[in-house]
């Protein structure tokens, strides 16, 4: 493995409070403070002039569909999409087929992930079969290597079962990631409940269905001390619940998605299923509240909720199309546009949300350029405008609302464990 010298770039590493033009050195898959004369002489140089050099991006919420749904995505194609988007560490959800509720399926996923160009961490189910009726074997899942427990895509409806789940998760040192949805309030719902759903004649999903479960989880976390992470927050009231919980020292965290900070329910006016997701796009007030939550630390990180579906699945009547969009290859430019350009966030703050803060939630070994850390790097041009075309992208699916849109901010090089895996539009591994 060659010694790497990344020079002339703007180096941003929030974990080390570093934001200045400088050099980054990599030897044997780790960051090093300075090279030896021999290393410097033999170095492979990457000139990052005009570019930003930061830790590899971290996404703790992706769906790679393997095993069982590989017509939508595989661990390999999902990982390639991640690398193209600057992500070097991802956490994949367990709603595969079969679901990840046993150690054998975890072993299968880890074997496939060994050939991936990025670090892929599996999660296990909270309940057997994701049916919300009996707890999955949390201890054996932990021993098999899961980094968290979740029934994402579904929500445990029984408060007593969830109470026992968080107690067991805490016992095994695992976090619970929860898709917050009271299903009794959302049967057959396909979009946010409100004026727009009435105008379009579509069944509405009230934000209260999210708020109720967020409140439940805050109560359970306060009662047990267990860590509960709220996935893809979409409601202004949920943001406020999280804000108060954090002021009270409750052990909870939460994420926002690029699509919930970029779009509102108004995008559904043409019944385009590429804007159909769960939780649904909500109002402009909700969108602004999510951005405010990211600004003040109420919401802890960005998670893409990368959810691939085959074209024939999305190309249906709005009511029957599945929820979800892909997002790994577009997340960085979308966040640069919405948060940095339009909302005046500091660039270092956005990078922090997509690196260190995301990694810290699950205590993953990622998110820093500090000497001795695993050498995962994202190098991007914050000013380059480019046309995103799903048919030329790396994901196996094409369900993106940003298809054929001009985006600003493009990943140029992705380095994983000291190895260049993606550069200038090409996968190198």
Coordinates of C-alpha atoms in Angstrom, one line a residue:
X1 CA 0.0 0.0 0.0
X2 CA 1.6 3.3 -1.1
X3 CA 2.3 6.2 1.2
X4 CA -0.3 8.9 0.3
X5 CA 0.3 12.6 0.5
X6 CA -2.7 14.8 0.0
X7 CA -1.6 18.4 -0.4
X8 CA -2.9 21.9 -1.1
X9 CA -6.5 21.2 0.0
X10 CA -8.6 22.9 2.6
X11 CA -8.5 20.3 5.4
X12 CA -11.6 20.3 7.5
X13 CA -11.7 17.9 10.5
X14 CA -14.2 19.0 13.1
X15 CA -13.1 16.2 15.5
X16 CA -9.6 17.8 15.7
X17 CA -11.0 21.4 15.3
X18 CA -8.9 21.7 12.1
X19 CA -10.0 24.0 9.2
X20 CA -7.1 25.3 7.2
X21 CA -5.1 24.7 4.1
X22 CA -2.7 21.8 4.8
X23 CA -1.4 18.3 4.2
X24 CA -2.8 14.9 5.1
X25 CA -0.4 11.9 5.3
X26 CA -1.4 8.2 5.1
X27 CA 0.8 5.2 5.8
X28 CA -0.3 1.6 6.1
X29 CA -4.0 2.5 6.2
X30 CA -3.7 5.0 9.0
X31 CA -3.2 8.8 9.3
X32 CA 0.2 9.8 10.3
X33 CA 1.4 13.2 11.6
X34 CA 4.4 13.5 9.3
X35 CA 6.3 11.3 6.9
X36 CA 9.8 10.0 7.1
X37 CA 12.2 11.1 4.4
X38 CA 11.9 7.7 2.7
X39 CA 8.1 7.9 2.7
X40 CA 8.0 11.4 1.4
X41 CA 10.3 10.5 -1.5
X42 CA 8.1 7.5 -2.5
X43 CA 4.7 9.1 -1.8
X44 CA 1.8 9.0 -4.1
X45 CA 0.7 12.6 -4.2
X46 CA -2.9 13.7 -4.6
X47 CA -3.1 17.4 -5.4
X48 CA -6.3 18.8 -3.7
X49 CA -5.9 22.4 -4.8
X50 CA -9.3 24.1 -4.7
X51 CA -10.8 21.1 -3.0
X52 CA -12.0 20.2 0.5
X53 CA -10.3 17.3 2.3
X54 CA -12.4 15.9 5.2
X55 CA -13.0 12.6 7.0
X56 CA -14.9 10.0 5.0
X57 CA -18.7 10.6 5.3
X58 CA -20.7 8.4 7.7
X59 CA -24.3 7.3 7.1
X60 CA -26.0 5.3 9.9
X61 CA -29.2 4.7 7.9
X62 CA -29.0 2.8 4.6
X63 CA -30.9 -0.1 3.0
X64 CA -28.8 -2.4 0.8
X65 CA -31.5 -5.0 0.3
X66 CA -29.2 -8.0 0.5
X67 CA -30.1 -10.8 1.1
X68 CA -33.3 -11.4 -0.8
X69 CA -34.1 -8.2 -2.7
X70 CA -31.0 -7.9 -4.9
X71 CA -33.0 -6.7 -7.9
X72 CA -33.1 -3.4 -6.0
X73 CA -29.6 -3.2 -4.6
X74 CA -26.7 -5.4 -3.3
X75 CA -24.2 -4.7 -0.7
X76 CA -21.6 -4.2 -3.5
X77 CA -23.7 -1.8 -5.6
X78 CA -24.9 0.1 -2.5
X79 CA -21.3 0.4 -1.3
X80 CA -20.2 1.7 -4.7
X81 CA -22.9 4.4 -4.5
X82 CA -21.7 5.2 -1.0
X83 CA -18.1 5.6 -2.2
X84 CA -19.2 7.8 -5.1
X85 CA -21.0 10.0 -2.6
X86 CA -18.0 10.3 -0.4
X87 CA -19.2 7.9 2.3
X88 CA -16.7 5.5 3.7
X89 CA -18.8 4.0 6.6
X90 CA -22.4 3.0 6.4
X91 CA -24.8 1.1 8.7
X92 CA -27.4 -1.1 6.9
X93 CA -30.9 -1.8 8.1
X94 CA -32.2 -5.3 8.7
X95 CA -35.4 -5.3 6.7
X96 CA -34.0 -7.6 4.1
X97 CA -35.5 -11.0 3.1
X98 CA -35.1 -12.8 5.4
X99 CA -34.8 -10.1 8.0
X100 CA -31.8 -9.9 10.2
X101 CA -33.2 -11.5 13.4
X102 CA -30.6 -14.2 13.8
X103 CA -26.8 -14.6 13.9
X104 CA -26.7 -16.6 10.7
X105 CA -28.0 -13.8 8.6
X106 CA -25.6 -11.4 10.2
X107 CA -22.7 -13.7 9.2
X108 CA -24.0 -13.8 5.6
X109 CA -24.1 -10.0 5.5
X110 CA -20.7 -9.6 7.0
X111 CA -19.3 -12.0 4.4
X112 CA -20.7 -10.0 1.6
X113 CA -19.5 -6.8 3.2
X114 CA -16.0 -8.0 3.3
X115 CA -15.8 -7.4 -0.5
X116 CA -17.3 -4.0 -0.3
X117 CA -15.3 -0.8 -1.1
X118 CA -16.5 0.9 2.1
X119 CA -17.0 -0.2 5.7
X120 CA -20.4 -1.8 6.1
X121 CA -21.9 -2.4 9.5
X122 CA -25.0 -4.6 10.0
X123 CA -27.9 -4.0 12.4
X124 CA -30.2 -6.6 13.9
X125 CA -33.9 -6.7 14.4
X126 CA -35.6 -5.6 17.6
X127 CA -38.3 -8.3 17.2
X128 CA -38.5 -11.7 15.6
X129 CA -39.5 -11.3 11.9
X130 CA -39.9 -7.6 12.5
X131 CA -43.5 -8.5 13.6
X132 CA -43.4 -6.6 16.8
X133 CA -44.6 -9.6 18.9
X134 CA -41.5 -11.1 20.5
X135 CA -38.0 -9.9 21.1
X136 CA -35.3 -11.2 18.7
X137 CA -32.2 -12.8 20.4
X138 CA -30.3 -9.6 21.1
X139 CA -27.4 -11.3 22.8
X140 CA -26.6 -13.6 19.9
X141 CA -27.1 -10.7 17.4
X142 CA -24.6 -8.6 19.4
X143 CA -22.1 -11.5 19.5
X144 CA -22.5 -11.9 15.7
X145 CA -21.5 -8.3 15.2
X146 CA -24.5 -6.0 14.9
X147 CA -23.8 -2.4 15.9
X148 CA -27.5 -1.5 16.8
X149 CA -31.0 -2.9 16.9
X150 CA -33.9 -1.6 14.8
X151 CA -37.1 -2.7 13.1
X152 CA -36.7 0.2 10.7
X153 CA -39.5 0.3 8.1
X154 CA -41.8 -0.7 11.0
X155 CA -42.2 0.5 14.5
X156 CA -42.7 -1.6 17.7
X157 CA -46.2 -0.7 18.7
X158 CA -46.3 -2.3 22.1
X159 CA -44.9 0.0 24.7
X160 CA -44.2 -2.9 27.1
X161 CA -42.3 -4.8 24.4
X162 CA -40.3 -1.7 23.6
X163 CA -39.6 -1.2 27.3
X164 CA -38.1 -4.7 27.5
X165 CA -36.2 -4.2 24.2
X166 CA -34.4 -1.1 25.4
X167 CA -33.6 -2.8 28.7
X168 CA -32.0 -5.7 26.9
X169 CA -30.3 -3.5 24.3
X170 CA -28.7 -1.5 27.2
X171 CA -27.6 -4.8 28.8
X172 CA -25.7 -5.8 25.6
X173 CA -24.3 -2.3 25.0
X174 CA -26.4 -1.7 21.9
X175 CA -28.4 1.3 20.8
X176 CA -32.0 1.2 19.6
X177 CA -32.7 2.9 16.3
X178 CA -36.5 3.6 16.0
X179 CA -38.7 4.4 13.0
X180 CA -41.3 6.5 15.0
X181 CA -44.8 5.8 13.7
X182 CA -48.1 5.0 15.5
X183 CA -49.5 2.7 12.9
X184 CA -53.1 3.0 14.3
X185 CA -53.0 6.6 13.0
X186 CA -51.5 5.9 9.6
X187 CA -53.3 3.0 8.0
X188 CA -53.3 3.4 4.2
X189 CA -51.8 6.9 4.6
X190 CA -49.5 7.9 1.7
X191 CA -48.5 11.5 2.4
X192 CA -48.6 14.2 5.1
X193 CA -52.1 15.0 6.4
X194 CA -53.2 18.5 5.7
X195 CA -54.5 20.9 3.1
X196 CA -52.4 19.4 0.3
X197 CA -53.5 15.8 1.0
X198 CA -57.1 17.0 0.9
X199 CA -56.5 18.8 -2.4
X200 CA -54.9 15.8 -3.9
X201 CA -57.4 13.3 -2.6
X202 CA -54.7 11.2 -0.8
X203 CA -55.0 9.6 2.6
X204 CA -53.0 11.7 5.2
X205 CA -50.2 10.6 7.7
X206 CA -50.6 13.1 10.6
X207 CA -47.3 14.3 12.2
X208 CA -48.9 13.4 15.6
X209 CA -48.3 9.7 14.7
X210 CA -44.5 10.4 14.8
X211 CA -44.7 12.8 17.8
X212 CA -46.4 10.2 20.0
X213 CA -43.7 7.6 19.4
X214 CA -40.9 10.1 19.8
X215 CA -42.4 11.1 23.2
X216 CA -42.7 7.4 24.2
X217 CA -39.1 6.8 23.4
X218 CA -38.0 9.8 25.3
X219 CA -39.9 8.5 28.3
X220 CA -38.5 5.0 28.0
X221 CA -35.0 6.3 27.6
X222 CA -35.4 8.5 30.7
X223 CA -36.8 5.6 32.6
X224 CA -34.2 3.0 31.7
X225 CA -31.1 5.1 30.8
X226 CA -30.9 3.3 27.5
X227 CA -29.8 5.1 24.3
X228 CA -32.6 5.5 21.7
X229 CA -32.0 7.1 18.3
X230 CA -34.9 8.6 16.4
X231 CA -34.6 8.0 12.7
X232 CA -35.6 10.4 9.9
X233 CA -37.3 13.1 12.1
X234 CA -39.9 14.9 9.9
X235 CA -42.1 16.9 12.4
X236 CA -41.5 20.3 14.0
X237 CA -43.2 19.0 17.2
X238 CA -40.8 16.0 17.3
X239 CA -37.9 18.4 17.0
X240 CA -39.2 20.4 19.9
X241 CA -39.7 17.2 22.0
X242 CA -36.1 16.3 21.3
X243 CA -34.9 19.7 22.2
X244 CA -36.6 19.5 25.6
X245 CA -35.3 16.0 26.2
X246 CA -31.8 17.0 25.5
X247 CA -32.1 20.0 27.9
X248 CA -33.2 17.4 30.5
X249 CA -30.2 15.2 29.8
X250 CA -32.1 12.2 28.3
X251 CA -30.0 9.7 26.4
X252 CA -31.6 10.2 23.0
X253 CA -30.3 11.3 19.6
X254 CA -31.9 11.9 16.2
X255 CA -31.2 12.3 12.5
X256 CA -32.6 14.3 9.6
X257 CA -32.6 13.3 6.0
X258 CA -31.5 15.3 2.9
X259 CA -35.0 15.0 1.4
X260 CA -36.8 16.3 4.5
X261 CA -34.6 19.4 4.5
X262 CA -34.9 19.9 0.8
X263 CA -38.6 19.3 -0.1
X264 CA -42.1 19.7 1.3
X265 CA -45.5 18.1 0.6
X266 CA -46.0 20.6 -2.2
X267 CA -43.6 18.4 -4.3
X268 CA -46.3 15.7 -4.5
X269 CA -48.6 17.9 -6.7
X270 CA -47.9 15.9 -9.8
X271 CA -48.3 12.5 -8.0
X272 CA -44.6 11.8 -8.6
X273 CA -43.8 8.6 -6.6
X274 CA -40.2 9.7 -6.3
X275 CA -41.4 12.1 -3.6
X276 CA -43.2 9.4 -1.7
X277 CA -41.4 8.3 1.4
X278 CA -42.0 7.3 5.1
X279 CA -42.2 9.5 7.1
X280 CA -43.7 11.7 4.4
X281 CA -42.6 15.1 3.2
X282 CA -44.3 17.7 5.4
X283 CA -44.9 21.4 5.5
X284 CA -42.5 24.3 5.1
X285 CA -42.8 25.0 8.8
X286 CA -41.6 21.4 9.5
X287 CA -38.8 21.7 7.0
X288 CA -37.5 24.9 8.7
X289 CA -37.8 23.3 12.1
X290 CA -35.6 20.4 11.1
X291 CA -33.0 22.8 9.8
X292 CA -33.2 24.7 13.1
X293 CA -32.8 21.5 14.9
X294 CA -29.6 20.7 13.0
X295 CA -28.3 24.2 13.6
X296 CA -28.6 24.1 17.4
X297 CA -27.7 20.4 18.0
X298 CA -31.2 19.1 18.7
X299 CA -30.8 16.8 15.7
X300 CA -27.4 15.1 15.7
X301 CA -26.6 14.0 12.2
X302 CA -27.7 13.5 8.6
X303 CA -28.8 10.0 7.6
X304 CA -29.8 9.4 4.0
X305 CA -32.3 6.6 4.5
X306 CA -31.0 5.3 1.1
X307 CA -34.0 3.1 0.0
X308 CA -33.7 1.6 -3.4
X309 CA -36.7 0.3 -5.4
X310 CA -36.9 -1.2 -8.9
X311 CA -38.4 1.1 -11.6
X312 CA -41.4 -1.1 -12.1
X313 CA -42.2 -0.9 -8.3
X314 CA -42.1 2.9 -8.3
X315 CA -43.9 3.3 -11.7
X316 CA -47.4 2.6 -10.2
X317 CA -50.4 4.5 -8.9
X318 CA -49.3 6.7 -6.1
X319 CA -51.2 4.8 -3.5
X320 CA -49.5 1.5 -4.4
X321 CA -46.0 2.6 -5.0
X322 CA -43.5 1.7 -2.2
X323 CA -42.0 4.4 0.0
X324 CA -38.4 5.6 -0.3
X325 CA -35.7 7.1 -2.5
X326 CA -32.0 6.6 -3.1
X327 CA -29.7 9.3 -1.7
X328 CA -26.1 8.3 -1.2
X329 CA -24.7 9.9 -4.3
X330 CA -26.6 13.2 -3.9
X331 CA -26.5 13.7 -0.1
X332 CA -23.4 15.9 0.0
X333 CA -24.4 18.4 -2.7
X334 CA -27.9 18.6 -1.4
X335 CA -26.7 19.4 2.1
X336 CA -24.2 21.9 0.8
X337 CA -27.1 23.6 -1.1
X338 CA -29.7 23.6 1.6
X339 CA -27.6 24.0 4.7
X340 CA -24.5 25.9 3.6
X341 CA -25.7 28.0 0.7
X342 CA -29.3 28.7 1.6
X343 CA -29.3 28.4 5.5
X344 CA -25.8 29.9 6.0
X345 CA -24.4 26.9 8.0
X346 CA -20.6 26.9 8.3
X347 CA -19.1 24.2 6.0
X348 CA -17.3 22.6 9.0
X349 CA -20.7 22.3 10.8
X350 CA -22.2 20.3 7.9
X351 CA -19.1 18.1 7.6
X352 CA -19.4 17.5 11.4
X353 CA -23.0 16.4 11.0
X354 CA -22.0 13.9 8.2
X355 CA -18.8 12.6 9.9
X356 CA -17.9 12.8 13.6
X357 CA -21.4 13.3 14.9
X358 CA -22.8 10.4 12.9
X359 CA -20.0 8.1 14.0
X360 CA -20.3 9.1 17.6
X361 CA -24.0 8.0 17.9
X362 CA -23.0 4.3 17.4
X363 CA -19.4 4.7 18.6
X364 CA -18.1 3.7 15.2
X365 CA -14.3 4.0 14.5
X366 CA -14.7 6.8 11.9
X367 CA -15.2 10.5 11.4
X368 CA -11.7 12.0 12.0
X369 CA -8.3 12.7 10.3
X370 CA -6.4 12.4 13.6
X371 CA -3.1 10.5 13.5
X372 CA -3.5 6.8 14.2
X373 CA -7.1 6.7 13.0
X374 CA -8.2 4.6 10.0
X375 CA -7.4 6.6 6.9
X376 CA -10.9 7.2 5.5
X377 CA -11.1 10.4 3.4
X378 CA -13.5 12.3 1.2
X379 CA -12.1 14.9 -1.2
X380 CA -14.7 17.1 -2.9
X381 CA -15.1 20.2 -5.0
X382 CA -17.6 22.4 -3.2
X383 CA -18.1 24.6 -6.3
X384 CA -18.4 22.1 -9.2
X385 CA -21.8 22.0 -10.8
X386 CA -22.7 18.7 -12.4
X387 CA -25.7 16.9 -13.9
X388 CA -26.9 13.9 -11.8
X389 CA -28.2 11.1 -14.0
X390 CA -29.4 8.0 -12.2
X391 CA -28.7 5.9 -15.3
X392 CA -25.0 6.7 -15.1
X393 CA -24.9 6.3 -11.3
X394 CA -23.7 3.4 -9.2
X395 CA -26.8 2.4 -7.3
X396 CA -28.8 -0.4 -8.9
X397 CA -32.0 1.6 -8.6
X398 CA -33.0 4.9 -10.1
X399 CA -35.7 6.2 -7.7
X400 CA -34.3 9.7 -7.0
X401 CA -36.1 13.0 -7.0
X402 CA -32.8 14.6 -8.1
X403 CA -32.6 12.7 -11.3
X404 CA -31.4 14.9 -14.2
X405 CA -30.9 17.9 -11.9
X406 CA -27.9 20.1 -11.7
X407 CA -26.2 19.8 -8.3
X408 CA -23.3 21.8 -6.9
X409 CA -20.6 20.1 -4.9
X410 CA -19.0 16.9 -6.3
X411 CA -16.9 14.2 -4.7
X412 CA -13.6 13.8 -6.6
X413 CA -11.8 11.1 -4.5
X414 CA -12.8 8.6 -1.8
X415 CA -10.2 6.8 0.2
X416 CA -11.0 3.9 2.5
X417 CA -8.4 2.5 4.9
X418 CA -5.7 4.3 3.0
X419 CA -6.7 2.9 -0.5
X420 CA -8.2 5.1 -3.2
X421 CA -11.5 3.3 -4.1
X422 CA -13.2 6.1 -6.1
X423 CA -11.7 8.9 -8.2
X424 CA -13.1 11.2 -10.8
X425 CA -16.3 9.2 -11.6
X426 CA -14.6 5.8 -11.6
X427 CA -14.6 3.0 -9.1
X428 CA -11.1 1.7 -8.7
X429 CA -11.8 -1.5 -6.8

